[in-house]
Amino acid sequence: MSDIDTKYTALGGPGGWLGQPTSPELAAPDGIGRYRHFQGGSIYWSPSTGAHEVHGAIRVKWASLGWERSFLSYPLTDESTTPDGVGRYNHFQGGSIYWTPSTGAHEVHGAIRGKWASLGWERSFLGYPLTDESTTPDGVGRYNHFQGGSIYWTPSTDAHEVHGAIRGKWASLGWERSFLGYPLTDESTTPDGVGRYNHFQGGSIYWTPSTDAHEVHGAIRGKWASLGWERSFLGYPLTDESTTPDGVGRYNHFQGGSIYWTPSTGAHEVHGAIRGKWASLGWERSFLGYPTSDELSTEDGTGRYSEFQHGSIYWSPATGALVCKETIRLHVKCLTAPTRFSINTMISNMRLTFATAQVGVKYVSFEVLSLADLNDLDVGACTLGSTTTEQTQLFSHRNSAGANDIVVYFVRSTVPPFNGCASHPTGRPGAVVASGASQWTMAHEVGHVLGIHHVNDSNRLMTGGGTDNITNPPPDIIASESATMLGSALTN
Ligand SMILES: [Zn+2]
């Protein structure tokens, strides 16, 4: 008896479901194995696989692929019931064919079969295959669709599953022919345990029950990643990347804010009350344009601000969000650090008071100067429009400062002793601040540089009675003073 005869006998012979032979045992066309057809199916044998039966829809699928000469080659099993009790399968040397009454018979093989197996075969969320392995429309990859999702493979990306709402989003964008390309991961749980994501060649799709599935890619995805993905204050995306109404930029909204990008400004986040203020003005179509920074902390941590193409928005708990239409560019050069209030406190206080006058502060540079001869600076009578020889010498140290940038020099003292002095040579805008200065001195002196003068009112920044005597911090800058500051050539 041949091995085929033995298998036939074991399956019941002529009285079994195979019934009567319809052919003699013959050599297979590939020259390796042998087979015999019966009324109810076939038995195939090869030296390495032994004899196994194939029948029904699985046999029809195998035949349609080319029998043993197909990539499936010879059967490794008889037709068997799947562990879930619903379907039937044969394993072959080159893959498997799975069948259920509702899905029909489909082959699965190679890396896609390996991925499906690793997930738990038909008992996984993928269920049974709905297609044979097929070539993608772009001609690069391969896929099987399953009841519960799909597995996509390319030589460079390997095989990954995509399913559910994420698969739906990917499909809506155009599958692998979209900018997303092929999946680089299976669907995975996010580190915060709330959401799910697939990474793709060209971006990612993130899903949560409350936000649904949205794609994020490119520089916006890079910014989001740099902030900490969904664990950042931004949380999950609420939109796909979208074109701004002005047609120039791109954005994603997130649970906790937005990221805006343009070719010239790059990608920056904006959130909270500052975002609310920007939105109320009309987003990127407002005079502010696009954000040019993420939200930043003031130097002393008491305030926040975001810079935009044409201004900034400042926020503090005391003031809420304030729009700065113009900006000064500030450089600090330090001969002696102040002793009562830090430079950071003075700059932060200047940001606060100036924001109430719609003037923002761009802190451009800090430099230590070793100029012992100018550390107790002769300022004469500190008369605006005239300078001493020492002031002229000190203000010649501008380095990178532009012609309309303001340079504040921190010195040990002035001679005679003042908290500061705003007189400066023509074309070298700036001021000096002494080490014993008050927390408002820097703002006060820069106020002079911007063209506002002393008043007899200790509620106001420009009080002539000494900024240590200010009675209502932060001190006021009144509307006409704001207009003067905004009209200065030093605000832009
Ligand atoms: Zn003054």
CSV table of C-alpha atoms in Angstrom, one decimal, residues 316-488:
chain,number,residue,atom,x,y,z
A,316,SER,CA,-0.5,86.7,34.0
A,317,PRO,CA,-2.9,85.7,36.7
A,318,ALA,CA,-3.4,89.4,37.7
A,319,THR,CA,-3.9,90.8,34.2
A,320,GLY,CA,-5.3,87.9,32.1
A,321,ALA,CA,-4.3,87.9,28.4
A,322,LEU,CA,-3.1,91.2,27.0
A,323,VAL,CA,-2.3,91.9,23.3
A,324,CYS,CA,1.0,93.6,22.5
A,325,LYS,CA,0.7,95.2,19.1
A,326,GLU,CA,4.4,96.2,19.0
A,327,THR,CA,7.6,94.9,20.4
A,328,ILE,CA,10.9,96.3,21.7
A,329,ARG,CA,14.1,94.3,21.2
A,330,LEU,CA,16.1,94.3,24.4
A,331,HIS,CA,19.8,93.5,25.1
A,332,VAL,CA,21.2,93.4,28.6
A,333,LYS,CA,24.9,94.1,29.3
A,334,CYS,CA,26.0,93.5,32.8
A,335,LEU,CA,29.0,95.2,34.5
A,336,THR,CA,27.6,94.5,38.0
A,337,ALA,CA,24.5,92.5,38.8
A,338,PRO,CA,21.8,94.3,40.8
A,339,THR,CA,21.6,93.5,44.5
A,340,ARG,CA,18.0,94.1,45.5
A,341,PHE,CA,16.0,92.7,42.6
A,342,SER,CA,17.4,90.3,39.9
A,343,ILE,CA,17.6,91.2,36.3
A,344,ASN,CA,15.0,88.5,35.6
A,345,THR,CA,12.6,90.2,38.0
A,346,MET,CA,13.1,93.6,36.4
A,347,ILE,CA,12.6,92.2,32.9
A,348,SER,CA,9.5,90.3,34.0
A,349,ASN,CA,8.1,93.4,35.6
A,350,MET,CA,8.8,95.3,32.5
A,351,ARG,CA,6.9,92.7,30.5
A,352,LEU,CA,4.0,93.1,32.8
A,353,THR,CA,3.7,96.9,32.8
A,354,PHE,CA,4.5,97.2,29.1
A,355,ALA,CA,1.9,94.6,28.2
A,356,THR,CA,-0.7,96.9,29.8
A,357,ALA,CA,0.5,99.5,27.2
A,358,GLN,CA,0.4,97.0,24.4
A,359,VAL,CA,4.2,96.8,24.1
A,360,GLY,CA,5.9,93.4,24.1
A,361,VAL,CA,9.5,92.7,25.0
A,362,LYS,CA,11.8,90.5,22.9
A,363,TYR,CA,14.8,89.7,25.2
A,364,VAL,CA,17.5,89.2,22.6
A,365,SER,CA,20.8,88.9,24.3
A,366,PHE,CA,22.7,89.0,27.6
A,367,GLU,CA,26.4,89.8,27.9
A,368,VAL,CA,28.8,90.3,30.8
A,369,LEU,CA,31.0,93.4,30.3
A,370,SER,CA,34.3,93.8,32.2
A,371,LEU,CA,34.7,97.6,32.2
A,372,ALA,CA,35.9,98.5,35.7
A,373,ASP,CA,36.5,102.2,34.7
A,374,LEU,CA,32.8,102.6,33.8
A,375,ASN,CA,31.3,100.6,36.7
A,376,ASP,CA,30.6,103.7,38.7
A,377,LEU,CA,29.3,105.7,35.8
A,378,ASP,CA,29.5,109.5,35.6
A,379,VAL,CA,26.0,110.4,34.3
A,380,GLY,CA,26.3,114.1,35.1
A,381,ALA,CA,22.9,115.6,35.6
A,382,CYS,CA,21.3,112.7,33.6
A,383,THR,CA,19.8,115.0,31.1
A,384,LEU,CA,18.0,113.4,28.1
A,385,GLY,CA,19.8,114.4,25.0
A,386,SER,CA,23.2,114.9,26.5
A,387,THR,CA,25.8,112.4,27.7
A,388,THR,CA,29.1,112.4,29.6
A,389,THR,CA,32.3,111.0,28.2
A,390,GLU,CA,31.8,107.9,30.3
A,391,GLN,CA,28.2,107.4,29.0
A,392,THR,CA,29.4,107.8,25.5
A,393,GLN,CA,32.1,105.2,26.1
A,394,LEU,CA,29.7,102.7,27.8
A,395,PHE,CA,27.0,103.0,25.1
A,396,SER,CA,29.5,102.3,22.4
A,397,HIS,CA,29.4,98.6,23.5
A,398,ARG,CA,26.4,97.5,21.5
A,399,ASN,CA,27.9,94.4,19.8
A,400,SER,CA,25.0,92.6,18.1
A,401,ALA,CA,22.3,95.1,18.9
A,402,GLY,CA,20.5,96.6,15.9
A,403,ALA,CA,20.2,100.3,15.5
A,404,ASN,CA,16.6,100.3,17.0
A,405,ASP,CA,17.4,97.8,19.7
A,406,ILE,CA,17.5,99.0,23.3
A,407,VAL,CA,20.6,98.1,25.4
A,408,VAL,CA,20.3,98.3,29.2
A,409,TYR,CA,23.6,98.4,31.0
A,410,PHE,CA,23.7,97.2,34.6
A,411,VAL,CA,26.4,99.1,36.5
A,412,ARG,CA,27.5,99.2,40.2
A,413,SER,CA,26.4,102.8,40.6
A,414,THR,CA,25.9,106.1,38.9
A,415,VAL,CA,27.8,109.3,39.8
A,416,PRO,CA,25.9,111.1,41.2
A,417,PRO,CA,23.8,108.2,42.7
A,418,PHE,CA,20.5,107.5,40.9
A,419,ASN,CA,18.6,104.2,40.5
A,420,GLY,CA,19.1,104.6,36.7
A,421,CYS,CA,19.5,107.0,33.9
A,422,ALA,CA,18.0,106.9,30.4
A,423,SER,CA,20.2,109.5,28.7
A,424,HIS,CA,22.0,108.0,25.8
A,425,PRO,CA,23.9,109.0,22.7
A,426,THR,CA,22.0,109.7,19.5
A,427,GLY,CA,21.5,106.5,17.6
A,428,ARG,CA,22.4,104.3,20.5
A,429,PRO,CA,19.2,103.8,22.4
A,430,GLY,CA,19.6,102.5,25.9
A,431,ALA,CA,19.8,103.2,29.6
A,432,VAL,CA,21.8,102.4,32.7
A,433,VAL,CA,20.5,100.7,35.8
A,434,ALA,CA,22.4,100.8,39.1
A,435,SER,CA,22.8,97.8,41.4
A,436,GLY,CA,20.6,99.3,44.1
A,437,ALA,CA,17.7,99.8,41.7
A,438,SER,CA,14.0,99.1,42.5
A,439,GLN,CA,12.1,96.4,40.8
A,440,TRP,CA,10.5,99.0,38.5
A,441,THR,CA,13.6,101.0,37.6
A,442,MET,CA,14.4,99.1,34.4
A,443,ALA,CA,10.8,99.5,33.0
A,444,HIS,CA,10.9,103.2,34.1
A,445,GLU,CA,14.2,104.0,32.3
A,446,VAL,CA,13.1,102.1,29.1
A,447,GLY,CA,9.9,104.1,29.3
A,448,HIS,CA,12.0,107.2,29.1
A,449,VAL,CA,13.9,105.7,26.1
A,450,LEU,CA,10.5,105.2,24.4
A,451,GLY,CA,9.7,108.9,24.9
A,452,ILE,CA,7.5,109.1,28.0
A,453,HIS,CA,8.3,111.6,30.8
A,454,HIS,CA,8.0,112.1,34.6
A,455,VAL,CA,4.7,112.6,36.2
A,456,ASN,CA,3.8,113.5,39.7
A,457,ASP,CA,1.8,110.4,40.5
A,458,SER,CA,3.1,107.5,42.6
A,459,ASN,CA,0.5,105.2,41.0
A,460,ARG,CA,2.3,105.5,37.7
A,461,LEU,CA,5.4,103.9,36.3
A,462,MET,CA,6.7,107.3,35.2
A,463,THR,CA,6.5,108.8,38.7
A,464,GLY,CA,9.2,111.4,39.3
A,465,GLY,CA,9.1,110.6,43.0
A,466,GLY,CA,11.2,107.4,42.8
A,467,THR,CA,9.9,104.0,41.7
A,468,ASP,CA,10.5,102.6,45.2
A,469,ASN,CA,7.6,104.7,46.2
A,470,ILE,CA,5.1,103.3,43.7
A,471,THR,CA,1.9,102.6,45.6
A,472,ASN,CA,-0.1,100.2,43.4
A,473,PRO,CA,2.1,97.6,41.8
A,474,PRO,CA,2.1,97.1,38.8
A,475,PRO,CA,2.2,100.8,38.2
A,476,ASP,CA,0.0,102.4,35.6
A,477,ILE,CA,0.9,103.4,32.1
A,478,ILE,CA,-1.9,105.6,30.9
A,479,ALA,CA,-3.3,105.6,27.4
A,480,SER,CA,-1.5,108.7,26.1
A,481,GLU,CA,1.8,107.2,27.3
A,482,SER,CA,1.0,103.9,25.6
A,483,ALA,CA,0.3,105.8,22.4
A,484,THR,CA,3.7,107.5,22.7
A,485,MET,CA,5.5,104.2,23.3
A,486,LEU,CA,3.7,102.5,20.3
A,487,GLY,CA,4.7,105.6,18.2
A,488,SER,CA,8.3,105.2,19.0
